Coordinates of C-alpha atoms and ligand atoms in Angstrom, one line a residue:
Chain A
X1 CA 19.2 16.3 15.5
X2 CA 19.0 13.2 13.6
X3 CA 21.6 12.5 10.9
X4 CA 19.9 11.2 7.7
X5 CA 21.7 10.1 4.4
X6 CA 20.1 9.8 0.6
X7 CA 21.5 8.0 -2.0
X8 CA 20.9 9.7 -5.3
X9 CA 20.0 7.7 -8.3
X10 CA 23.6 8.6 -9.8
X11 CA 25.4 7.7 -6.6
X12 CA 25.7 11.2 -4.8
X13 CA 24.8 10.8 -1.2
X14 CA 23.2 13.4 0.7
X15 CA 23.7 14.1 4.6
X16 CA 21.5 16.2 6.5
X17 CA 20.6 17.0 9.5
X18 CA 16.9 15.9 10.3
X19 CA 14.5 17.0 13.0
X20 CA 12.4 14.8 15.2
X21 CA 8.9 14.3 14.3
X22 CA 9.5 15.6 10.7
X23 CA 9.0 13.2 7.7
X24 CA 12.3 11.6 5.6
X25 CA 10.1 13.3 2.3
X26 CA 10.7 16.8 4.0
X27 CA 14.0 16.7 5.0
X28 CA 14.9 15.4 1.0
X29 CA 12.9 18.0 0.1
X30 CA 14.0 21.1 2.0
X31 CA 17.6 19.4 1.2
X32 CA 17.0 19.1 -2.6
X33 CA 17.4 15.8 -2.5
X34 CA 17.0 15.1 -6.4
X35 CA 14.4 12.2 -7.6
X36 CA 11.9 12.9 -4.7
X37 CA 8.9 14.4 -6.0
X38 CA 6.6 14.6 -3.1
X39 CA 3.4 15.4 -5.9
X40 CA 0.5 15.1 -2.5
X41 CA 2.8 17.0 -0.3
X42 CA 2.7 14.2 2.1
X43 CA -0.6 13.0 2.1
X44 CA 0.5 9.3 1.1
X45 CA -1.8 9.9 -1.9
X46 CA 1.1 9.8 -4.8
X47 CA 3.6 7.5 -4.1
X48 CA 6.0 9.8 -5.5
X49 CA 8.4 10.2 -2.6
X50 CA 9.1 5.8 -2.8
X51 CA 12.4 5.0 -1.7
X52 CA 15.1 1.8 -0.5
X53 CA 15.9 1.9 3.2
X54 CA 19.1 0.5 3.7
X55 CA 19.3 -3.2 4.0
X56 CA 20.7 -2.6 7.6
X57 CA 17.9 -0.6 8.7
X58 CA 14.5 -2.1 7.5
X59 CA 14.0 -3.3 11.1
X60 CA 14.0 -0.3 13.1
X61 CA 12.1 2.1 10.3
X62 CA 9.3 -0.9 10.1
X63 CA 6.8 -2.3 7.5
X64 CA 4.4 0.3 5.8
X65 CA 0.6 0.5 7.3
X66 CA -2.0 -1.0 5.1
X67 CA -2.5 2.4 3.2
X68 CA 0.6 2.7 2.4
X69 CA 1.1 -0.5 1.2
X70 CA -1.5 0.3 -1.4
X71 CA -0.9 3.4 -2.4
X72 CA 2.8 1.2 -3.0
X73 CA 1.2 -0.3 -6.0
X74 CA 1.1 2.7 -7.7
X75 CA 5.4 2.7 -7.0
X76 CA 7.6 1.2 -9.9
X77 CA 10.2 -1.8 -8.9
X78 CA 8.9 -2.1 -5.6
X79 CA 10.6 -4.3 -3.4
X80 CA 11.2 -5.7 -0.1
X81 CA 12.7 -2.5 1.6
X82 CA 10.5 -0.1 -0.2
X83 CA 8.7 2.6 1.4
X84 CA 7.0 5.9 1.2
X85 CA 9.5 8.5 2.2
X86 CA 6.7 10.8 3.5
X87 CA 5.0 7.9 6.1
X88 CA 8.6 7.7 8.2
X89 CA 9.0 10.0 11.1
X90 CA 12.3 10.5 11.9
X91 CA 13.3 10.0 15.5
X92 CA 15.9 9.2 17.9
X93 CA 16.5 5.7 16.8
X94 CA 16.6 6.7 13.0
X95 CA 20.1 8.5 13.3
X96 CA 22.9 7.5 10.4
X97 CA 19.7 6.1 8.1
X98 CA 20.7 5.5 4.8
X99 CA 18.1 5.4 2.1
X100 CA 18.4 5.2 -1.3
X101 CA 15.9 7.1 -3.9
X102 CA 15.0 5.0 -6.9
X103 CA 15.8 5.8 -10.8
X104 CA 12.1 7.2 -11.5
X105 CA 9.3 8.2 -9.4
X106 CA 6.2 6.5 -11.0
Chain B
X1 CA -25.7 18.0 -37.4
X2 CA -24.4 17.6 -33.6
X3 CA -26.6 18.7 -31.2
X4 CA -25.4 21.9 -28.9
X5 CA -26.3 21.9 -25.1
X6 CA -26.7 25.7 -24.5
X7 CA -26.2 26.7 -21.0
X8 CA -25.8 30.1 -19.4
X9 CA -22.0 28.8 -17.9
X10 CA -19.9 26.1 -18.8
X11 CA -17.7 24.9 -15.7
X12 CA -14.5 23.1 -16.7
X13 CA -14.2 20.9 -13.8
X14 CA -16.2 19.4 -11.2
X15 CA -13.9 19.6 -8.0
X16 CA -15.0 21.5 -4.9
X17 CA -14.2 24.9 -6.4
X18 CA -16.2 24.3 -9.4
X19 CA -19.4 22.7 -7.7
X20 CA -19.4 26.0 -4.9
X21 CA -19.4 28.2 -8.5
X22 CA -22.8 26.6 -8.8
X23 CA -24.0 27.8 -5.9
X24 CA -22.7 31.2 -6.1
X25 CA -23.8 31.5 -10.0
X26 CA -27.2 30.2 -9.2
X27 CA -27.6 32.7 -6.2
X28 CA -27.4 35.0 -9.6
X29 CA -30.1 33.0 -11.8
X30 CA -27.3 31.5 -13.8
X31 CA -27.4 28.2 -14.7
X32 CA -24.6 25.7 -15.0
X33 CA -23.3 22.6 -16.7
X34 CA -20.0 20.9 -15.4
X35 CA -17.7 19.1 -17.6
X36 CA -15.3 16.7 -15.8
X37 CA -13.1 13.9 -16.9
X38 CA -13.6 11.8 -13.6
X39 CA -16.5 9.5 -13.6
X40 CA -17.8 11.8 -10.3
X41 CA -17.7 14.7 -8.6
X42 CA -15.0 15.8 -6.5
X43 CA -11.9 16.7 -8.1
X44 CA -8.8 15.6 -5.8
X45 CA -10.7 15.5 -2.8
X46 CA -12.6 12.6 -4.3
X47 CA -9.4 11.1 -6.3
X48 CA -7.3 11.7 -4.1
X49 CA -8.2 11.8 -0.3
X50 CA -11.9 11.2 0.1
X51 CA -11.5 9.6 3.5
X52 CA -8.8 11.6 5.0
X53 CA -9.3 14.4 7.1
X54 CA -10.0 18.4 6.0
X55 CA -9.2 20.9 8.8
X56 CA -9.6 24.3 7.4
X57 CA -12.9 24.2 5.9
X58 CA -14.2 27.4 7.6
X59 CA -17.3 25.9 10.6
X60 CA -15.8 22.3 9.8
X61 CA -13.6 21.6 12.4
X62 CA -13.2 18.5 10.5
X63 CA -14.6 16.9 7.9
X64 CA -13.6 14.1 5.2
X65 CA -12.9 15.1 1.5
X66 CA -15.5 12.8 0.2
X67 CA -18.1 14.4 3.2
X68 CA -17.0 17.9 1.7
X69 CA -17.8 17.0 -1.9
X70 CA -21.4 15.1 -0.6
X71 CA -22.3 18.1 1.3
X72 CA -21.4 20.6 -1.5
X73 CA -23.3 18.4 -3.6
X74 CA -26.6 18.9 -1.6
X75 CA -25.6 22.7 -1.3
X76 CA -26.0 22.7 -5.0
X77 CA -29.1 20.7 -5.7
X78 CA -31.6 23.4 -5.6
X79 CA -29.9 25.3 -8.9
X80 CA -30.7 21.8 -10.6
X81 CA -26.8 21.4 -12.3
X82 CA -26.0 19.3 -15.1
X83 CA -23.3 17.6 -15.0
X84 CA -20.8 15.8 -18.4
X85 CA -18.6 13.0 -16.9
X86 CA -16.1 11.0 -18.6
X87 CA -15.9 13.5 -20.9
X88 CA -12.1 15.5 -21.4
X89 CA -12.9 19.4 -22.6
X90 CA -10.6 19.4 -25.6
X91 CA -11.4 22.9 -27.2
X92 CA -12.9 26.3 -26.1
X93 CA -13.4 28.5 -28.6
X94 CA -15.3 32.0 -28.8
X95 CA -18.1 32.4 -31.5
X96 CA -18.8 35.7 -33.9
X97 CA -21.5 36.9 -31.2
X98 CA -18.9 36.5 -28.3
X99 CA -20.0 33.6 -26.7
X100 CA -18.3 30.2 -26.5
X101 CA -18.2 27.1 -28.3
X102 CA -16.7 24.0 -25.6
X103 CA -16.3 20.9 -27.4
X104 CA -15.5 17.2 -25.4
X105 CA -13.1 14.6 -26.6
X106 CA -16.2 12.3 -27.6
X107 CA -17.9 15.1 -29.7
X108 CA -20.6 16.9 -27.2
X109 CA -21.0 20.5 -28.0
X110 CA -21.5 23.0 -25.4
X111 CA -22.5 26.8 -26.2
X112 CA -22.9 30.0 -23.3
X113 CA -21.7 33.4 -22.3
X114 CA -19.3 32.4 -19.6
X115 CA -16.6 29.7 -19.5
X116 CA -15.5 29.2 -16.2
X117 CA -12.2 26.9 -15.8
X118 CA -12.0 25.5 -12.2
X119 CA -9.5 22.6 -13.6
X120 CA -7.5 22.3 -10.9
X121 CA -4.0 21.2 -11.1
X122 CA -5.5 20.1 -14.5
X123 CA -7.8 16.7 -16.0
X124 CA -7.1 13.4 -14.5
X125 CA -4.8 11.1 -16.8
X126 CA -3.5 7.9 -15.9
X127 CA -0.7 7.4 -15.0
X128 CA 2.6 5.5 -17.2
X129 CA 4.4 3.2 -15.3
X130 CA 7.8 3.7 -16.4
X131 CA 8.5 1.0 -18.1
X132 CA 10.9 0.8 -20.8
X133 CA 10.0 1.7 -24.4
X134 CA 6.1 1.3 -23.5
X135 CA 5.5 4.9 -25.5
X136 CA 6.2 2.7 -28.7
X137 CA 3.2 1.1 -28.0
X138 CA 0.8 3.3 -26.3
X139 CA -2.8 3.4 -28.3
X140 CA -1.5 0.2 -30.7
X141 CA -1.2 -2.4 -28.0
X142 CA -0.7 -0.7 -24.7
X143 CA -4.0 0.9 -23.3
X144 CA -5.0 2.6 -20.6
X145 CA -8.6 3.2 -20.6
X146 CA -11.1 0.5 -22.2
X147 CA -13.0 2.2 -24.5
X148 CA -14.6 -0.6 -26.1
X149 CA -14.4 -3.9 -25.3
X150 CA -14.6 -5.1 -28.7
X151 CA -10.7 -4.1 -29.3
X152 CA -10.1 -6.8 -26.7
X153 CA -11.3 -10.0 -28.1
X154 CA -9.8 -12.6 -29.0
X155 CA -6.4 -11.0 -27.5
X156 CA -3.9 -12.1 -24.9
X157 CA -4.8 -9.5 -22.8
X158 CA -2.0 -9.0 -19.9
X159 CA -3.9 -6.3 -16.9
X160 CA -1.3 -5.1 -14.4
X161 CA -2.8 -3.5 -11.0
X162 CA -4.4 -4.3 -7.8
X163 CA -7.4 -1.6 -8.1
X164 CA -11.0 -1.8 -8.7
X165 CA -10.2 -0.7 -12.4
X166 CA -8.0 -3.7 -13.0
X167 CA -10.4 -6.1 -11.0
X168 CA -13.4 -4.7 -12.8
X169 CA -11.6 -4.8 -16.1
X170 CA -10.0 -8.6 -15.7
X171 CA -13.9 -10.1 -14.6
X172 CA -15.5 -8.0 -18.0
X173 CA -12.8 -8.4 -20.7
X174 CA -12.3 -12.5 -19.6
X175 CA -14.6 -13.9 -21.1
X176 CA -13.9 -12.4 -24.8
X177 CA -10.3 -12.7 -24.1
X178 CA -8.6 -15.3 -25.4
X179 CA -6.2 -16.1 -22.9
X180 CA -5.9 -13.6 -19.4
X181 CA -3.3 -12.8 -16.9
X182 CA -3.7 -10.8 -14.3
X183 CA -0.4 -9.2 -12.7
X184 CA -0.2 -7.4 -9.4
X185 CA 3.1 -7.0 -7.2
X186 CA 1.5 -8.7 -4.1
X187 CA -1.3 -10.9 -3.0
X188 CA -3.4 -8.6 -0.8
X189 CA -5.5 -6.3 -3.1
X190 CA -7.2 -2.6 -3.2
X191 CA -10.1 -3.2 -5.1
X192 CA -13.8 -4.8 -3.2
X193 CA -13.1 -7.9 -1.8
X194 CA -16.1 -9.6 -4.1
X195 CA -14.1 -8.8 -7.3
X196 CA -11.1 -10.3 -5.8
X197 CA -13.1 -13.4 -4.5
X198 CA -14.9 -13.5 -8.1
X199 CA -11.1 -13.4 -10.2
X200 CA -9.4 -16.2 -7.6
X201 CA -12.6 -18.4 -8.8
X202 CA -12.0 -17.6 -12.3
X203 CA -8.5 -19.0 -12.2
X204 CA -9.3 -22.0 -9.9
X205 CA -11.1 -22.8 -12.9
X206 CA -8.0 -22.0 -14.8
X207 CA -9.6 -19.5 -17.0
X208 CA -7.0 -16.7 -16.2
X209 CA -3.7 -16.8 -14.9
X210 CA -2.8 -14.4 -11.5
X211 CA 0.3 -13.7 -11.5
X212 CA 2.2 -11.5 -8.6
X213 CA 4.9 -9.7 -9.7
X214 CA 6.1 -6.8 -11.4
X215 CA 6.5 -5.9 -15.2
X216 CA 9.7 -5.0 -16.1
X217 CA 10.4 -4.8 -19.7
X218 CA 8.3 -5.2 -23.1
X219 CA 9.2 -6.8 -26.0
X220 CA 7.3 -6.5 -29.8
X221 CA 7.8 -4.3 -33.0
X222 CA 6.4 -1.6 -34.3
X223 CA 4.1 -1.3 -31.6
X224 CA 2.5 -4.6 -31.8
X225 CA 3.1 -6.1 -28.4
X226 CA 4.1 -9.8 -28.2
X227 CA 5.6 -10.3 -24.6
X228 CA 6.4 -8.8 -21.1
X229 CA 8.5 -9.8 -18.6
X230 CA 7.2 -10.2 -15.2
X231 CA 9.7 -9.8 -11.9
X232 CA 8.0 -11.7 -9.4
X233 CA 9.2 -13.1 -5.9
X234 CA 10.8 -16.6 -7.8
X235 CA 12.4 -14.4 -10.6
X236 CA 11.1 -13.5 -13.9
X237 CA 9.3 -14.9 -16.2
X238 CA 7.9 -13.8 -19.9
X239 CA 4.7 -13.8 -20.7
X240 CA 3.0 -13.8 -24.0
X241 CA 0.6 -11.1 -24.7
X242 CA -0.5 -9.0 -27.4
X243 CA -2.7 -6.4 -25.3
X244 CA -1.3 -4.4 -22.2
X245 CA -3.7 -2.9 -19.6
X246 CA -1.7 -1.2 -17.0
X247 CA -3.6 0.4 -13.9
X248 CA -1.3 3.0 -11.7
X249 CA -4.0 5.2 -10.8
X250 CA -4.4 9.0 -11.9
X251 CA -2.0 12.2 -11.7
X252 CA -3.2 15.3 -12.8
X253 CA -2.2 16.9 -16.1
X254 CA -2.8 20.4 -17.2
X255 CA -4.0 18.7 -20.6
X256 CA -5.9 20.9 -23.9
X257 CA -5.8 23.7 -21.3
X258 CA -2.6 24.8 -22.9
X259 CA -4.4 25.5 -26.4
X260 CA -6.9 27.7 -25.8
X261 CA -5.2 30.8 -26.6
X262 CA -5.0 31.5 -22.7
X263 CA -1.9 33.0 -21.2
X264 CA 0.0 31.4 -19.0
X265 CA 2.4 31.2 -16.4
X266 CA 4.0 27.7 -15.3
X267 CA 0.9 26.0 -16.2
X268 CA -1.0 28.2 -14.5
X269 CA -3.6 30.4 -15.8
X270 CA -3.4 34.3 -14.4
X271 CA -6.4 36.3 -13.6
X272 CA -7.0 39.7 -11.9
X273 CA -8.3 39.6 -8.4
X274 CA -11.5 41.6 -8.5
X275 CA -13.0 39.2 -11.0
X276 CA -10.8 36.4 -11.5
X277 CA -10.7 36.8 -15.1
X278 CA -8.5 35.6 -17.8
X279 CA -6.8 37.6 -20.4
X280 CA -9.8 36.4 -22.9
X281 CA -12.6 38.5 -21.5
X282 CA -15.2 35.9 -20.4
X283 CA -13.0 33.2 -19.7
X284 CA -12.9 32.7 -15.8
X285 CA -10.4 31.2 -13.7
X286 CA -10.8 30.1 -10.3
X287 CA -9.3 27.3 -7.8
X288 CA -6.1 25.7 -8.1
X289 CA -5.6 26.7 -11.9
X290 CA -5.4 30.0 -11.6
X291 CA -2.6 32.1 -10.3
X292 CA -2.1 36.0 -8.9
X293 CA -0.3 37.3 -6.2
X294 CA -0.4 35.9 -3.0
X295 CA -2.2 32.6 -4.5
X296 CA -3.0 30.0 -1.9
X297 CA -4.1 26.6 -3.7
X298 CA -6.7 26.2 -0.7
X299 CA -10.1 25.3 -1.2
X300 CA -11.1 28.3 1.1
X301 CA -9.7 30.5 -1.4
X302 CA -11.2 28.6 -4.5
X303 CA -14.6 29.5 -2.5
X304 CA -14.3 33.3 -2.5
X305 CA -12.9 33.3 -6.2
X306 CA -16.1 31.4 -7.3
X307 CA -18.2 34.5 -5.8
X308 CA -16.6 37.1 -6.9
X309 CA -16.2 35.7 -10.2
X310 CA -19.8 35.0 -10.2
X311 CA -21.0 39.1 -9.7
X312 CA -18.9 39.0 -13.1
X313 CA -20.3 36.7 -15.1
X314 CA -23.7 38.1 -14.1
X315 CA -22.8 41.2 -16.0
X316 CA -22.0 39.4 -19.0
X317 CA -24.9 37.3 -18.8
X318 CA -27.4 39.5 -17.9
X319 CA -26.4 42.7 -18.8
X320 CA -29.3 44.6 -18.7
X321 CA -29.9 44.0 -15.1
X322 CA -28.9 45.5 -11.8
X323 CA -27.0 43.1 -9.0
X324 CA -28.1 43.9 -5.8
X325 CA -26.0 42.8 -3.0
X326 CA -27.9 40.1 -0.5
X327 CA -27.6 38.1 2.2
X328 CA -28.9 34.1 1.9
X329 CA -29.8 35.1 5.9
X330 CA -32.4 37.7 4.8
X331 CA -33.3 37.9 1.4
X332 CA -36.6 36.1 0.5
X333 CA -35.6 36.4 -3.2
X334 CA -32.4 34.4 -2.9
X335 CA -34.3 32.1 -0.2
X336 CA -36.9 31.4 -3.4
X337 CA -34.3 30.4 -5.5
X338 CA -32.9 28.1 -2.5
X339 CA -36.5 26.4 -1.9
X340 CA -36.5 27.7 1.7
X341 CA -38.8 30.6 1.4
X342 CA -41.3 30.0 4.3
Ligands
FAD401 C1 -3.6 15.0 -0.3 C2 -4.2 16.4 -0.4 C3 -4.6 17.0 0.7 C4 -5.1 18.3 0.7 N1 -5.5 18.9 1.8 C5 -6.1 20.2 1.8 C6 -6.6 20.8 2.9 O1 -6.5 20.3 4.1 N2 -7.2 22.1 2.8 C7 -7.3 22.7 1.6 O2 -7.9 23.8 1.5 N3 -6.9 22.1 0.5 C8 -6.3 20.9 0.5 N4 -5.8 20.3 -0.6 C9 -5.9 21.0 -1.9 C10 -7.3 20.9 -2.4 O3 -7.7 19.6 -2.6 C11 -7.4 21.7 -3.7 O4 -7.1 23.1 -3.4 C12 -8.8 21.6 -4.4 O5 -9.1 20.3 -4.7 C13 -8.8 22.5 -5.6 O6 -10.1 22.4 -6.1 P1 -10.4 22.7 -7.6 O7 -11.9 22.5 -7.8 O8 -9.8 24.0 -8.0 O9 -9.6 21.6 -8.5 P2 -9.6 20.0 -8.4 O10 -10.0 19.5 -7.1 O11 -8.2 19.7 -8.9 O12 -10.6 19.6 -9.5 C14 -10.4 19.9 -10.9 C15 -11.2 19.0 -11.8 O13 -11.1 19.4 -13.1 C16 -11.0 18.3 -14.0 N5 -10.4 18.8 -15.3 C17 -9.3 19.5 -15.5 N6 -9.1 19.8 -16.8 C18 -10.2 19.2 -17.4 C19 -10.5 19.1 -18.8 N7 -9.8 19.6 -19.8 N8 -11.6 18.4 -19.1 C20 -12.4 17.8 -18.1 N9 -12.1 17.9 -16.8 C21 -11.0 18.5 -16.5 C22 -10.1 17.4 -13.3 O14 -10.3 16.1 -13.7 C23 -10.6 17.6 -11.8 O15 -11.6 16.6 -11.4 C24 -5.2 19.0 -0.6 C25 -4.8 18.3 -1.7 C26 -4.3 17.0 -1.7 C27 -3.8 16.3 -2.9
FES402 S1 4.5 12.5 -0.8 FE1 2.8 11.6 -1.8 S2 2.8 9.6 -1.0 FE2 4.5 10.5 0.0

């Protein structure tokens, strides 16, 4: 198991326990993760499951894939460390990842 | 006097559900006209993923969503459908002889027996970026749709978006503008490369501005805009505008569904599983709009909805005449209607 940890818009942080080979989206969503609205179910088609990898981590999760950059545009107050939660696969390297979701979902 | 387009069914949606309702309709000598507010066929499998991969399309192992809409659309041909595009259905209601009166947002009226809503997870709108107070100015100076171009001239017109829509739409509204800028959060852009190269001409003649960044706040009164400010990599910057074209694509809302008298449940419309039937007899419900027991929002189930539905609407139709059960395989009669009779 991977240990994963969301920051809330209002501060709350959220551990869980993640399995290997599933998506950051589905673990905030089976967790409730508030803020994460996952409208394609995964499909990187909404852009509605954006979030803020830590700082400290943007190296080892890696830079979006050309689709995802675009459906990016569609994100509100992207920046550097912005990504679709649903295009990272957790995995061994990914354990203690902090990510934080953003106020609003476009 | 408007004119009415009478039609044995209306379809409320073009998506894959409603275009195999064609099929399964026609099979039954009904004839169709689809009413969708997308500019094409398709529903989501065209908006939303026409070049990723379907794998439960029953004898597709796999097959694209735009491949699946193409392929349904040649299914269809022979029952010669008529298709509305552009075109929102704002109002359904029934008339003293029982049929149905559809009306569009720009007017059109359409008049037959059946109605059959296949509206999905409901019409494509676009969507608000949330910015800040832009409500206040939505339809005065914030717009998302160009209706006509006329409202346009002689404005600062500020387009936000890195689509075909905001490439198409900065080329086409420059030259009445009076001044341009062109906002988008990064260099690298969706829309067709020529647009792109066409717009970076335009402003190495200066006649637009390209700006990359992001907007973060509006400023104005009483919905007149007169500035936004742009967060871009070297900080922000205000720019002056007086019109605001934002393009973040399309989400789905359920829309004038919700005042047609229907029942509902979550947004969803409930029908009976023999027939697919709303509470207003007449008024069918299949694909992802409806809901029963057991609902899967699959396109495979849309499918079988659409024929069952259709031995329905047949009756109200037609009622004087008898629906035999028959197999495309065999039946010369349905093979007729198909132009495939040897
Ligand atoms: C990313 C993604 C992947 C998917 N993958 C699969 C898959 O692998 N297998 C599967 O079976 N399903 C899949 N689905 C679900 C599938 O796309 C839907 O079940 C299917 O599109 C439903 O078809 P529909 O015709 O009912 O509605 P839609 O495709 O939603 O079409 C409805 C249409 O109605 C129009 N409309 C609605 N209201 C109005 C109105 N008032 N006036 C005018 N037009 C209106 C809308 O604009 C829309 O075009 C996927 C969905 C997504 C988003
Ligand atoms: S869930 Fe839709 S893009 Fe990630």
């Amino acid at each position: 198991m991977t240990r994963i940890t969301f920051i809330a818009p209002d501060g709350t942080r959220y551990d869980v326990e993640a399995e290997n080979g599933s998506t950051v989206m589905e673990n905030a969503i089976r967790n409730g993760v508030p803020g994460i609205e996952a409208e394609c179910g995964g499909a990187c088609a909404c852009a509605t499951c954006h979030v803020y990898v830590d700082e400290e981590w943007t190296d080892t999760v890696g830079a979006p894939e050309a689709m995802e950059e675009d459906m990016l545009d569609f994100a509100y107050d992207v920046r550097p460390n912005s990504r679709l939660s649903c295009q990272i696969r957790v995995r061994d390297e990914l354990d203690g990842l902090v990510v934080t979701v953003p106020e609003r979902q476009a | 006097m408007t004119q009415v387009t009478r039609t044995d069914v209306v379809i409320v949606g073009a998506g894959p559900v409603g275009l195999f309702a064609v099929f399964e309709l026609g099979l039954l000598d009904l004839k169709c006209h689809l009413i969708d507010i997308l500019d094409r066929p398709g529903g989501q499998c065209a908006e939303l993923y026409p070049e990723k991969p379907i794998y439960d399309i029953p004898a597709w192992p796999v097959i694209s969503g735009q491949e699946l809409v193409d392929r349904l659309m040649e299914q269809i041909k022979p029952f010669q459908p008529q298709f509305t595009f552009n075109r929102m259905v704002c109002a359904l209601e029934r008339l003293e002889d029982g049929s149905f009166r559809v009306t569009t947002d720009e007017g059109e009226v359409f008049e037959a027996k059946v109605v059959v809503i296949a509206a999905g997870g409901g019409s494509f709108q676009p969507k608000r970026p949330p910015i800040p107070g832009i409500e206040a100015f939505e339809g005065k100076s914030v717009f998302y749709a160009v209706r006509r171009m006329e409202e346009f001239r002689d404005e600062d017109l500020l387009i936000v978006g890195g689509g075909d829509s905001a490439l198409d739409w900065t080329l086409n509204l420059q030259p009445i503008a009076r001044r341009l800028t062109l906002v988008h959060r990064r260099p690298e852009f969706r829309a067709a490369p020529d647009s792109v190269n066409k717009m970076l001409a335009l402003r190495d003649e200066g006649k637009l501005t390209f700006q990359i960044g992001q907007v973060t706040a509006l400023t104005g009164e009483d919905g007149q805009l007169t500035g936004a400010r742009v967060k871009g990599p070297d900080g922000e910057v205000e720019i002056a505008c007086t019109r605001l074209l934002p393009f973040f694509g399309l989400t789905m809302k359920l829309g004038p569904i919700a005042n047609w008298g229907l029942n509902l449940h979550e947004n969803l419309i409930p029908v009976d599983t023999e027939k697919f039937e709303t509470s207003e007899p007449g008024i069918f419900a299949i694909g992802d709009i409806n809901h029963y027991p057991g609902k899967l929002k699959l396109i495979l189930s849309g499918f079988h909805e659409a024929a069952l539905m259709a031995q329905a609407a047949k009756r109200i139709v037609h009622p004087d005449q008898r629906v035999v059960f028959q197999y495309t395989t065999s039946s010369t009669s349905l093979q007729k209607k198909l132009g495939v009779a040897g």
